[in-house]
C-alpha atoms as a PDB file:
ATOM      1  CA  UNK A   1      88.610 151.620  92.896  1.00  0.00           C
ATOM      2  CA  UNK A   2      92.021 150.283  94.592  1.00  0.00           C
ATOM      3  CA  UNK A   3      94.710 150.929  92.138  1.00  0.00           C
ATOM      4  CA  UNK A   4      96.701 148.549  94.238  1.00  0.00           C
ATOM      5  CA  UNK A   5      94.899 145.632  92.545  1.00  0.00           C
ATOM      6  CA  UNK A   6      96.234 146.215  89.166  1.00  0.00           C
ATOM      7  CA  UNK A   7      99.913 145.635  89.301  1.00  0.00           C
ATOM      8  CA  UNK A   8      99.023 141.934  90.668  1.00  0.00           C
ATOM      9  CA  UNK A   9      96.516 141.545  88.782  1.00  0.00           C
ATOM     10  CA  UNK A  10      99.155 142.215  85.919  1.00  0.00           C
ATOM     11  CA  UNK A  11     101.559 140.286  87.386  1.00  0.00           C
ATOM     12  CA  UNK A  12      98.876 137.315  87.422  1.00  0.00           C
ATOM     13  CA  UNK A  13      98.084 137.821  83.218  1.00  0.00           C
ATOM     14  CA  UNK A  14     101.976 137.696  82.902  1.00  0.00           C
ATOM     15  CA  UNK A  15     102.056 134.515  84.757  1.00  0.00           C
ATOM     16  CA  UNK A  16      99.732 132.852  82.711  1.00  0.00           C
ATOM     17  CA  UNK A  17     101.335 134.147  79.482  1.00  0.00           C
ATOM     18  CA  UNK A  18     103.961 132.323  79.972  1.00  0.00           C
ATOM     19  CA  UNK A  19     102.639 129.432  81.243  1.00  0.00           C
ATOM     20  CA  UNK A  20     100.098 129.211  78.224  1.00  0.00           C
ATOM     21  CA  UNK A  21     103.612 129.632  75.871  1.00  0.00           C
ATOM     22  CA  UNK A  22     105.267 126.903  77.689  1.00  0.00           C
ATOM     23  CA  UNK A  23     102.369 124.774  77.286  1.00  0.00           C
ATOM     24  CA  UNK A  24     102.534 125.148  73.217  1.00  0.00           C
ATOM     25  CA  UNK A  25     106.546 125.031  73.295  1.00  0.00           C
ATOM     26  CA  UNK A  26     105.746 121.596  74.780  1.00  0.00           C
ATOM     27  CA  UNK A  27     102.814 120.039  73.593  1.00  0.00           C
ATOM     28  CA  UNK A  28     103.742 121.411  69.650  1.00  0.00           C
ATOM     29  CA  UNK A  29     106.333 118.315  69.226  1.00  0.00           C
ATOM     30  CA  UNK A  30     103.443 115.670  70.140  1.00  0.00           C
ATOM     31  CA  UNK A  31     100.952 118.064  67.827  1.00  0.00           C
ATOM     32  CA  UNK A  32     103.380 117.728  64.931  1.00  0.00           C
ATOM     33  CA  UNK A  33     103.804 114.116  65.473  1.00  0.00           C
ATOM     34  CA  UNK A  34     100.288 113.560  65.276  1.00  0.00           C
ATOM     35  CA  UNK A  35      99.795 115.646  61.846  1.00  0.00           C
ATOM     36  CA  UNK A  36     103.218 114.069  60.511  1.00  0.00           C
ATOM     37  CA  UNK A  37     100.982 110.053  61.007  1.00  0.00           C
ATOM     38  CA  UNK A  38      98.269 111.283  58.702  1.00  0.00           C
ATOM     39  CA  UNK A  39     100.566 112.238  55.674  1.00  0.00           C
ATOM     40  CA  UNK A  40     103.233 110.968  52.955  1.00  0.00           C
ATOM     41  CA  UNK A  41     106.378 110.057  54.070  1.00  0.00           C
ATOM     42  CA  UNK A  42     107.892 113.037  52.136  1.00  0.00           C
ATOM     43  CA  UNK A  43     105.721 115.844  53.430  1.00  0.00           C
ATOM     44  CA  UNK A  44     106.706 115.214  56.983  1.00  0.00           C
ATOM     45  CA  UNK A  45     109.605 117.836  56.968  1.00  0.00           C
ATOM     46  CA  UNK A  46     108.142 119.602  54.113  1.00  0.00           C
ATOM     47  CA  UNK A  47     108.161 123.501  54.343  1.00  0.00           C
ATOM     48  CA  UNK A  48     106.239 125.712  55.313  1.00  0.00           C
ATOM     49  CA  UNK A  49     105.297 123.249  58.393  1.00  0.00           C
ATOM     50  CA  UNK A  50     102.086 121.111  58.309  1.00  0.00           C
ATOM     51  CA  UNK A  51      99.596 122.668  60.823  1.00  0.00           C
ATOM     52  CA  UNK A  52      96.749 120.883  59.466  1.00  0.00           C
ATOM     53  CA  UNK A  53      96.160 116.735  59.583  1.00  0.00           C
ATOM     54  CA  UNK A  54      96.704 115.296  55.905  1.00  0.00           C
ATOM     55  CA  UNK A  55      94.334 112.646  53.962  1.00  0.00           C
ATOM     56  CA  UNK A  56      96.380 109.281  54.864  1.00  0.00           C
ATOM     57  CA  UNK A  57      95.256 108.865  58.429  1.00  0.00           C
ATOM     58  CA  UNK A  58      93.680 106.119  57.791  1.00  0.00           C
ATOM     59  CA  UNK A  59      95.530 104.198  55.288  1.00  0.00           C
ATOM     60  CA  UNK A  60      99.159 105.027  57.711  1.00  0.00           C
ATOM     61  CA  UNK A  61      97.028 103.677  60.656  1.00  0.00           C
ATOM     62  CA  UNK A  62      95.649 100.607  58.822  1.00  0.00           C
ATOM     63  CA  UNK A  63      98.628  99.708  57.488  1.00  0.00           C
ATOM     64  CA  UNK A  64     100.274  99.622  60.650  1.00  0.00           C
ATOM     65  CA  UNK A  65      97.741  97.857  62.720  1.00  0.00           C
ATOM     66  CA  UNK A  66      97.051  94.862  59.953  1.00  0.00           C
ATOM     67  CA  UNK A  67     100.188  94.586  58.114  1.00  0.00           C
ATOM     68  CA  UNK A  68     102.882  94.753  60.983  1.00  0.00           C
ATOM     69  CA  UNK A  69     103.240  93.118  64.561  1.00  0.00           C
ATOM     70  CA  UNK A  70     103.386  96.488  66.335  1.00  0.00           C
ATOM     71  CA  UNK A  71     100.467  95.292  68.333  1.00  0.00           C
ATOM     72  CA  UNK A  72     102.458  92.302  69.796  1.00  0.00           C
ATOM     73  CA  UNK A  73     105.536  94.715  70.400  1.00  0.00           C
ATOM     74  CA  UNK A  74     102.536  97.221  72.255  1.00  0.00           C
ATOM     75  CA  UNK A  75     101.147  94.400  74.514  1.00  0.00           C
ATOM     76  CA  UNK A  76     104.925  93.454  75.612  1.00  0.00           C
ATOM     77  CA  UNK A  77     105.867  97.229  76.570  1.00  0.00           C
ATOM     78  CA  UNK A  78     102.060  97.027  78.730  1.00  0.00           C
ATOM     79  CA  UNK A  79     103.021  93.569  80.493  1.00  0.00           C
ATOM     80  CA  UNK A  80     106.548  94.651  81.173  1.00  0.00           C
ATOM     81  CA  UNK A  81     105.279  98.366  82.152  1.00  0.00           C
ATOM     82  CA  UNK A  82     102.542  96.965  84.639  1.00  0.00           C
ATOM     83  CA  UNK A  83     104.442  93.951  86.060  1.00  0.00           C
ATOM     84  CA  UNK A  84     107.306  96.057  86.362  1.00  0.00           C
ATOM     85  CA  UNK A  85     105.322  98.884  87.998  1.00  0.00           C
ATOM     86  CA  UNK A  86     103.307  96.509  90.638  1.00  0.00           C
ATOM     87  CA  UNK A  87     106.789  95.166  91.811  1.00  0.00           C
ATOM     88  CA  UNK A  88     108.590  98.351  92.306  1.00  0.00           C
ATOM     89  CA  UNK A  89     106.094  99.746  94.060  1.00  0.00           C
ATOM     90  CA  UNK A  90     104.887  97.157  96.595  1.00  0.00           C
ATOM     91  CA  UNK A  91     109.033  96.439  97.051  1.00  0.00           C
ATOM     92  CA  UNK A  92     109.477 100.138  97.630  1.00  0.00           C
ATOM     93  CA  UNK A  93     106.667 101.174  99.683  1.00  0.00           C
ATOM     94  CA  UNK A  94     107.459  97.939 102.496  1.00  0.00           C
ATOM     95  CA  UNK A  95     111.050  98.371 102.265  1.00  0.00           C
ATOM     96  CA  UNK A  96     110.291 102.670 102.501  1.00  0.00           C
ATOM     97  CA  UNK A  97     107.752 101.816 105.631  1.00  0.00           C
ATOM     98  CA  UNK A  98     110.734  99.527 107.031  1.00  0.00           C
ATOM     99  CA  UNK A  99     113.112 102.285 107.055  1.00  0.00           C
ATOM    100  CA  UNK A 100     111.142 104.949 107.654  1.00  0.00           C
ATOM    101  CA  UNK A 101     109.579 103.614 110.971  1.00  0.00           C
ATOM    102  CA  UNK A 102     111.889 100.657 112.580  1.00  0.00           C
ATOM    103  CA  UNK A 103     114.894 100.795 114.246  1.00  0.00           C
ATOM    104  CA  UNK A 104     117.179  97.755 113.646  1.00  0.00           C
ATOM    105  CA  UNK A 105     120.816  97.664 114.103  1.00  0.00           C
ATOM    106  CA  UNK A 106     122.830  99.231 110.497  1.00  0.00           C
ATOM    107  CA  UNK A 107     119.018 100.464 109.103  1.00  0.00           C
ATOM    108  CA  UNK A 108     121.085 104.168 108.086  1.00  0.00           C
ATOM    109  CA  UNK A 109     124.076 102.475 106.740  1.00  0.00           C
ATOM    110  CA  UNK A 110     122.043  99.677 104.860  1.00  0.00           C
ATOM    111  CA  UNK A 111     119.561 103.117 103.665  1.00  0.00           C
ATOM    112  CA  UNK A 112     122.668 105.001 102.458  1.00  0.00           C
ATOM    113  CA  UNK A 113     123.566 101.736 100.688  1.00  0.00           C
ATOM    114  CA  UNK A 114     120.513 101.708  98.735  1.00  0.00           C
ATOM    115  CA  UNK A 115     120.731 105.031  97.665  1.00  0.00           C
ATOM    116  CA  UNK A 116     124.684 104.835  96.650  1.00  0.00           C
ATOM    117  CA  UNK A 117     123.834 102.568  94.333  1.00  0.00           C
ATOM    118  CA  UNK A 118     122.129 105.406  92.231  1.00  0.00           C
ATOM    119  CA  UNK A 119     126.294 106.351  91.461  1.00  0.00           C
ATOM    120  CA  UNK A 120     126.470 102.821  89.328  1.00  0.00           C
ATOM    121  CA  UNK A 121     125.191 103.429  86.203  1.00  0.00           C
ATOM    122  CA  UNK A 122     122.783 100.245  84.339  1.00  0.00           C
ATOM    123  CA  UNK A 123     125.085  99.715  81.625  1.00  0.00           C
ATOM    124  CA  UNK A 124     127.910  98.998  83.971  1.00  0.00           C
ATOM    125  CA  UNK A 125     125.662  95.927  85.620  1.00  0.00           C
ATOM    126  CA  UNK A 126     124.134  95.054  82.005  1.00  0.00           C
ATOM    127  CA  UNK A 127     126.822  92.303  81.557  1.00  0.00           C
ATOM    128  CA  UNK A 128     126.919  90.282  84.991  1.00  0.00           C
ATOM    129  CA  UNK A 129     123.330  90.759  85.230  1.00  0.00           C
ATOM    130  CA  UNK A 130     122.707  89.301  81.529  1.00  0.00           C
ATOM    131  CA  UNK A 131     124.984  85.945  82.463  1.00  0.00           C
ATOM    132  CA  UNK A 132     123.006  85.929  85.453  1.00  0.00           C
ATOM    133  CA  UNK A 133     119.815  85.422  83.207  1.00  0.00           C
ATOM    134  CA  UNK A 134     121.986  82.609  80.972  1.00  0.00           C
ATOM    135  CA  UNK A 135     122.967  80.486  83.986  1.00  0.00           C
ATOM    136  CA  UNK A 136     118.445  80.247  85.108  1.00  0.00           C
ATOM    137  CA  UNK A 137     117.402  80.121  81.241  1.00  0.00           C
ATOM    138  CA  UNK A 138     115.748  83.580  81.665  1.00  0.00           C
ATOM    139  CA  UNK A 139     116.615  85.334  78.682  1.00  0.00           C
ATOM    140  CA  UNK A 140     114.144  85.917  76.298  1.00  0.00           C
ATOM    141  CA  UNK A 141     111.602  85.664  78.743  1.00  0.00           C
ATOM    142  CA  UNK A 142     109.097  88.424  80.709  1.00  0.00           C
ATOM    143  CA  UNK A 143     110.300  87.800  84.245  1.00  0.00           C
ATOM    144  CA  UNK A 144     114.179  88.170  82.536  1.00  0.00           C
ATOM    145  CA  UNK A 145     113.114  91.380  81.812  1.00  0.00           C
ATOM    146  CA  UNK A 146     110.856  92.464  84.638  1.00  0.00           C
ATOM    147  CA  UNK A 147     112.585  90.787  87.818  1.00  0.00           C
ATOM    148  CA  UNK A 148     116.464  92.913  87.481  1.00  0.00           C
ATOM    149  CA  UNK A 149     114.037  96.726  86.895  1.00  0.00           C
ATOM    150  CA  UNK A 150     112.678  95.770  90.539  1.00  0.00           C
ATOM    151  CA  UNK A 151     115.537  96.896  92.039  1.00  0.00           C
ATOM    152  CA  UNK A 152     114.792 100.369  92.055  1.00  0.00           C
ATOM    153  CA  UNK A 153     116.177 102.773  94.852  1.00  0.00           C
ATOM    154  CA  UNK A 154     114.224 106.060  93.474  1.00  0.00           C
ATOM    155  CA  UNK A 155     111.253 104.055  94.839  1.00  0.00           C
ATOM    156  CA  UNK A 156     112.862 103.111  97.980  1.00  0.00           C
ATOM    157  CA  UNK A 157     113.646 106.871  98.645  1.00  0.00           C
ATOM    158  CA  UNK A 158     110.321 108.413  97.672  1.00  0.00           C
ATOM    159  CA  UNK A 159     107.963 106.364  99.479  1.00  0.00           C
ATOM    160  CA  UNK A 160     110.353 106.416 102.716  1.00  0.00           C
ATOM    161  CA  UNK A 161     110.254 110.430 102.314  1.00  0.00           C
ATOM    162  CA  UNK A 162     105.852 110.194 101.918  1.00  0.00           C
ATOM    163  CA  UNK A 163     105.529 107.785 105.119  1.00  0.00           C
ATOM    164  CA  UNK A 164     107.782 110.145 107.379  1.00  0.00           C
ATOM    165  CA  UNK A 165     105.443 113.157 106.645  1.00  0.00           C
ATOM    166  CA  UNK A 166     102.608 111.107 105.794  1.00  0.00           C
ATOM    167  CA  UNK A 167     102.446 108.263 108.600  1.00  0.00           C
ATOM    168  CA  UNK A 168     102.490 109.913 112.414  1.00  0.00           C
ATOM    169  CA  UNK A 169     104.240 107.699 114.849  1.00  0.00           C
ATOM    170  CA  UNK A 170     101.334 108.393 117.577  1.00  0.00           C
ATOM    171  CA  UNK A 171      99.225 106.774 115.496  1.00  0.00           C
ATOM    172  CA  UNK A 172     101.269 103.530 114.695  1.00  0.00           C
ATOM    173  CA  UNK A 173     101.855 103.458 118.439  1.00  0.00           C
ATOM    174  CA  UNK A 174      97.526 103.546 119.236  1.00  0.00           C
ATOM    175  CA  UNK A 175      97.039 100.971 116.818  1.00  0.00           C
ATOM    176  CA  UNK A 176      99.883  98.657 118.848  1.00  0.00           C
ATOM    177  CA  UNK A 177      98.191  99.455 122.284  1.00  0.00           C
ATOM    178  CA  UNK A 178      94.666  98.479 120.714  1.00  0.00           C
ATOM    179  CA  UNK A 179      96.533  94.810 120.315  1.00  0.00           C
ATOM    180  CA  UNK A 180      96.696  95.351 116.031  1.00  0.00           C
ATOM    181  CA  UNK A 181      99.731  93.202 114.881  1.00  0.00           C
ATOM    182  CA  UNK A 182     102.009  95.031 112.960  1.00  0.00           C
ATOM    183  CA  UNK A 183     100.457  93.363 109.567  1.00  0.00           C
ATOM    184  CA  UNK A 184      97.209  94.800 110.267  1.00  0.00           C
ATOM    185  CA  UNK A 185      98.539  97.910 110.800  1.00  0.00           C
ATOM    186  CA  UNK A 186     100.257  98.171 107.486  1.00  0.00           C
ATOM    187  CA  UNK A 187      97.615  96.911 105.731  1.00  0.00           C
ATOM    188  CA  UNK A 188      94.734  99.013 107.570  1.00  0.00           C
ATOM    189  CA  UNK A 189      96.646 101.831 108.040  1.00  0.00           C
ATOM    190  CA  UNK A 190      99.454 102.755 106.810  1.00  0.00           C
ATOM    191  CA  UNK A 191      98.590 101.284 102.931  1.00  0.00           C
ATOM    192  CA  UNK A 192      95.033 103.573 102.752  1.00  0.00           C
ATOM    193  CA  UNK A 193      96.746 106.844 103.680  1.00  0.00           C
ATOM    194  CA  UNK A 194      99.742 105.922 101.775  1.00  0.00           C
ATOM    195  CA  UNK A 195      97.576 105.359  97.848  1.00  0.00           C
ATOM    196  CA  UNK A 196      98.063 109.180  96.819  1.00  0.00           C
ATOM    197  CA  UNK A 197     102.214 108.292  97.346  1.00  0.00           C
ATOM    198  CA  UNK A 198     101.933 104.936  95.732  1.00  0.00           C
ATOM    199  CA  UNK A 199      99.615 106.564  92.709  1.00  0.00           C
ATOM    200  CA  UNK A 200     102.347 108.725  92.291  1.00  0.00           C
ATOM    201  CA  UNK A 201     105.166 106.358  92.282  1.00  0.00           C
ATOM    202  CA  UNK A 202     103.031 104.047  89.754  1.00  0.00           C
ATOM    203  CA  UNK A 203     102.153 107.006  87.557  1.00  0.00           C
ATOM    204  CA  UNK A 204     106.532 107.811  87.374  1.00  0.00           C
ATOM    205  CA  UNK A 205     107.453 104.146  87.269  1.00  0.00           C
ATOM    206  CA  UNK A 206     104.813 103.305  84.131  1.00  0.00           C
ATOM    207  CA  UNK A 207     105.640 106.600  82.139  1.00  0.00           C
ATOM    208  CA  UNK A 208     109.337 104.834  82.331  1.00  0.00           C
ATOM    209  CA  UNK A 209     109.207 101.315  81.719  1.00  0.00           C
ATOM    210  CA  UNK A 210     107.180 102.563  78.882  1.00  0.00           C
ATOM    211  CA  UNK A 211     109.952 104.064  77.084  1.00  0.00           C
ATOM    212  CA  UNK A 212     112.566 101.972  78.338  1.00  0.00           C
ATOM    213  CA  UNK A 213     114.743 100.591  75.465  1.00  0.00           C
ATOM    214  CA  UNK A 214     117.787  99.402  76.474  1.00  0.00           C
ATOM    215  CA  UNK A 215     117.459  96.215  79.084  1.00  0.00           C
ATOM    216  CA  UNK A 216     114.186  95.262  76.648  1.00  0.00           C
ATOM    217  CA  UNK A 217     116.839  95.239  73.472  1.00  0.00           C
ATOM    218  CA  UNK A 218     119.400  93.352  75.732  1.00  0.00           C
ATOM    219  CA  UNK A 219     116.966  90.334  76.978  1.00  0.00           C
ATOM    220  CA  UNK A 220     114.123  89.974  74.710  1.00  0.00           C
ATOM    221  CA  UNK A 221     115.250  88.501  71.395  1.00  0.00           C
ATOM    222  CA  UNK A 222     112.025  86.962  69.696  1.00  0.00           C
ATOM    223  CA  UNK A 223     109.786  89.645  67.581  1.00  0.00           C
ATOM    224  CA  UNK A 224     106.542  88.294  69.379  1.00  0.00           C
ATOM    225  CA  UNK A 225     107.789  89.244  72.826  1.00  0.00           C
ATOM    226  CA  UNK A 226     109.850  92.845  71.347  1.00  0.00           C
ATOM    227  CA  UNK A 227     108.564  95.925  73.008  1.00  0.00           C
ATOM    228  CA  UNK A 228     107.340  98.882  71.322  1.00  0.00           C
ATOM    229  CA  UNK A 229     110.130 100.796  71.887  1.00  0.00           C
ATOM    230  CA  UNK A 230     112.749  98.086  70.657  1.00  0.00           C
ATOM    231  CA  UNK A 231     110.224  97.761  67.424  1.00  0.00           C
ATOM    232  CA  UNK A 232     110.061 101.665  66.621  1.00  0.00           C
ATOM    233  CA  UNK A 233     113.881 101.692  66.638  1.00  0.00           C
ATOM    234  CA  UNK A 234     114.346  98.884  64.112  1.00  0.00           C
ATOM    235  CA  UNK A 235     111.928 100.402  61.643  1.00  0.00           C
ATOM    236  CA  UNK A 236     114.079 103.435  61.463  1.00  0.00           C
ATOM    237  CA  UNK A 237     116.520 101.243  59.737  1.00  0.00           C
ATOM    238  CA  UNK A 238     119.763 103.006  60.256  1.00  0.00           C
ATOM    239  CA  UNK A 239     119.586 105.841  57.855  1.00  0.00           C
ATOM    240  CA  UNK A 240     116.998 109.177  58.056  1.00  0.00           C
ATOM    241  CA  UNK A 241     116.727 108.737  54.416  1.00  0.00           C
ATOM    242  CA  UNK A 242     114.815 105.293  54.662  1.00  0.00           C
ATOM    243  CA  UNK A 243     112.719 106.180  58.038  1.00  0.00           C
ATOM    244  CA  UNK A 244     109.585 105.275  57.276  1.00  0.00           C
ATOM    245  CA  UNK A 245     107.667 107.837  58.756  1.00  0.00           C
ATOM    246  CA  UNK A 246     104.350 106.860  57.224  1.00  0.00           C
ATOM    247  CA  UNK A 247     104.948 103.902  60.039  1.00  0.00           C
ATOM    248  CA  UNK A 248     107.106 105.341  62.409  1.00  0.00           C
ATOM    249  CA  UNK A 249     105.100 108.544  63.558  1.00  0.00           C
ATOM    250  CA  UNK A 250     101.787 106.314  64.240  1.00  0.00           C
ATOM    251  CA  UNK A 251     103.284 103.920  66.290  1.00  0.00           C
ATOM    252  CA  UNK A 252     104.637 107.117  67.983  1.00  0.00           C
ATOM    253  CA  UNK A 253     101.597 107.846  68.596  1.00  0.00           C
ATOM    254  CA  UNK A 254      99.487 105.086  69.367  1.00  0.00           C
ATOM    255  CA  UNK A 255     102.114 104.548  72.195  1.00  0.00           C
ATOM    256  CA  UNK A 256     101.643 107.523  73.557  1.00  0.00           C
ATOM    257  CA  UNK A 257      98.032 106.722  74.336  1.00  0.00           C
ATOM    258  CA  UNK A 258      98.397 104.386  77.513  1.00  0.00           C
ATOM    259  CA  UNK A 259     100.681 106.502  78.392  1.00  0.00           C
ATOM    260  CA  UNK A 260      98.317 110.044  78.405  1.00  0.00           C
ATOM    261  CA  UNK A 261      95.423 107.633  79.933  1.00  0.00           C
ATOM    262  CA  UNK A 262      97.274 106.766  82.622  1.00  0.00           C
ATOM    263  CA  UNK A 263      97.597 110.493  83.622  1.00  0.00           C
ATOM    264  CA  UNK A 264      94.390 111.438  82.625  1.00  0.00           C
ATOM    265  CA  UNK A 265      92.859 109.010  85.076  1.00  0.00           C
ATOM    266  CA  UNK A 266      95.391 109.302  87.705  1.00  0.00           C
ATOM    267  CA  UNK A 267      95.891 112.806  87.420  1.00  0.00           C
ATOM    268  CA  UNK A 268      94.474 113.784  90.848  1.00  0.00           C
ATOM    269  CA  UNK A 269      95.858 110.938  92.845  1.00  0.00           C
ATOM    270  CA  UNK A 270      99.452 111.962  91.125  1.00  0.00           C
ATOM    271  CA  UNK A 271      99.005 115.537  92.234  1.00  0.00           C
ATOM    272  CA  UNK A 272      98.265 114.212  95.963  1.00  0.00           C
ATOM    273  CA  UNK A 273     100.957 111.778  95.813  1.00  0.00           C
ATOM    274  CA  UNK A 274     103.535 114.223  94.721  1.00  0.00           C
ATOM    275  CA  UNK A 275     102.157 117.243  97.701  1.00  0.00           C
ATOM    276  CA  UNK A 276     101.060 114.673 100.512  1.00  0.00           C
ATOM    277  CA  UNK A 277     104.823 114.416 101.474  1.00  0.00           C
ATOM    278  CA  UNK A 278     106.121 117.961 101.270  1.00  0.00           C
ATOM    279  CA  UNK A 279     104.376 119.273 104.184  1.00  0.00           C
ATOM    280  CA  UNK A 280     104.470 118.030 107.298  1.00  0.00           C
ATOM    281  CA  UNK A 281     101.323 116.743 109.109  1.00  0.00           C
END
C-alpha cells in the first residue's frame, strides 16, 4: 500500500475535526436557547448547564402564542422582511444589469456614488429621513418602514459583480442582432441565468430585515403593527433580573424558524448564487 496516502488522508480527518467543533461552538447557543424555552425562568442559567429539554415546553409555548400578541409582532417582521426583500432585489439587480452592461456618460462616477454611501452610517440619516415620513403621513405605516431599507447599495454591488461574470456580452449582443428589444432580453435572458445571484441576495437581505430593530422601533409605533424584534426587546423590561425568559427564549425561537426555512429551502440556490460570480465564464 502507498504510504503517501496517509498523511492526507490525516490531514483530511483533521479538517473535519475542526470543522465538526466549529459546528457545535456555533450551533450550541441556538441548542441552549431551545432547552432554556422548555423550562422555569430560574433554571435558565442554573448550574451545571441544562443539556436536556425541561417539562414546560408546552405551557412556555402556549402561553406565548394565546396570551400575548407576539404573533401580530411575527407577521409584521414577515411583511416587512418579504416586501423589503422583493424591492431590494428587483432595484438592485436592474440598477446592477444597468451598470454592469451600459455605457452612459458619469455611469463610474454615479457607481462610486452608490457605493460611498456605505461610509454614512443609518443613524446619521435616521432624523431627516423620519421628518421625511411626517411631512407624507407615513409613519406608523408598512411602506414608512419598507420604502427608506430599499435603498440598499450592498445589493447594487453584488448583483453588478454576478452579471459581469455571469452575463457574456456576446450573448447580449446575438440576442440584439436576432431583433430582441432590450426588455426581452432582460427578461428572457439575463433574469433566468441571473436566479442563483438573486436567490442569494434574497436569502442575505431576509436573514436581515428579520432581525432588524432599529428603523422598525423608530417608525412603527402601534403594538399591532410592532415587529418581532421591537416586541422581544420590550419584554426584557430593562433589568436581567425581570427578563422573562419563560417568554423571551420561545419567541427566540419561534423567530428563528422562517428564518432556518428559508435556508433550508434555498440552500442550493444560495450556494450557486454565492459561486456563480467568482469564476469567470
Amino acid at each position: 500500500m502507498d504510504d503517501s496516502i496517509f498523511p492526507s488522508t490525516a490531514r483530511g480527518l483533521g479538517i473535519n475535526v475542526v470543522a465538526l467543533l466549529g459546528a457545535v461552538v456555533f450551533a450550541f447557543p441556538f441548542y441552549f436557547m431551545i432547552v432554556g424555552s422548555t423550562v422555569a425562568p430560574g433554571e435558565v442559567f442554573s448550574w451545571p448547564i441544562r443539556l436536556l429539554p425541561g417539562d414546560r415546553l408546552i405551557q412556555n409555548y402556549s402561553y406565548l402564542l394565546t396570551e400575548t400578541n407576539f404573533l401580530s409582532s411575527l407577521g409584521s417582521s414577515l411583511i416587512y422582511a418579504v416586501l423589503n426583500m422583493i424591492g431590494v432585489v428587483i432595484l438592485g439587480t436592474t440598477a446592477g444589469y444597468a451598470f454592469a452592461k451600459f455605457s452612459f456618460p458619469g455611469h463610474k462616477p454615479l457607481f462610486y456614488l452608490t457605493l460611498s454611501t456605505l461610509a454614512i452610517p443609518f443613524t446619521l440619516l435616521a432624523i431627516p429621513l423620519f421628518n421625511l415620513l411626517v411631512q407624507y403621513n407615513l409613519v406608523d405605516t408598512y411602506p414608512g418602514v419598507i420604502l427608506p431599507a430599499m435603498a440598499h447599495p450592498v445589493a447594487v454591488f453584488f448583483m453588478k459583480q454576478n452579471i459581469e461574470q455571469t452575463i457574456l456580452d456576446d450573448m447580449l449582443n446575438s440576442a440584439r442582432m436576432d431583433g430582441a428589444s432590450e426588455s426581452q432580453i432582460f427578461v428572457r435572458i439575463v433574469l433566468p441565468l441571473l436566479r442563483p445571484g438573486m436567490a442569494a441576495l434574497a436569502v442575505l437581505l431576509f436573514v436581515d430585515r428579520m432581525n432588524d430593530l432599529f428603523w422598525p422601533l423608530v417608525v412603527l409605533r402601534s403594538p399591532d403593527k410592532q415587529v418581532a424584534t421591537v416586541w422581544l426587546a420590550n419584554v426584557t423590561g430593562g433589568t436581567q433580573a425581570a427578563t422573562p425568559w419563560d417568554v423571551l427564549l420561545p419567541g427566540a425561537v419561534i423567530t428563528t424558524i422562517p428564518v432556518a426555512l428559508v435556508f433550508i429551502f434555498m440552500h442550493k440556490h444560495f450556494v450557486q448564487g454565492l459561486l456563480s460570480g467568482s469564476v469567470k465564464q
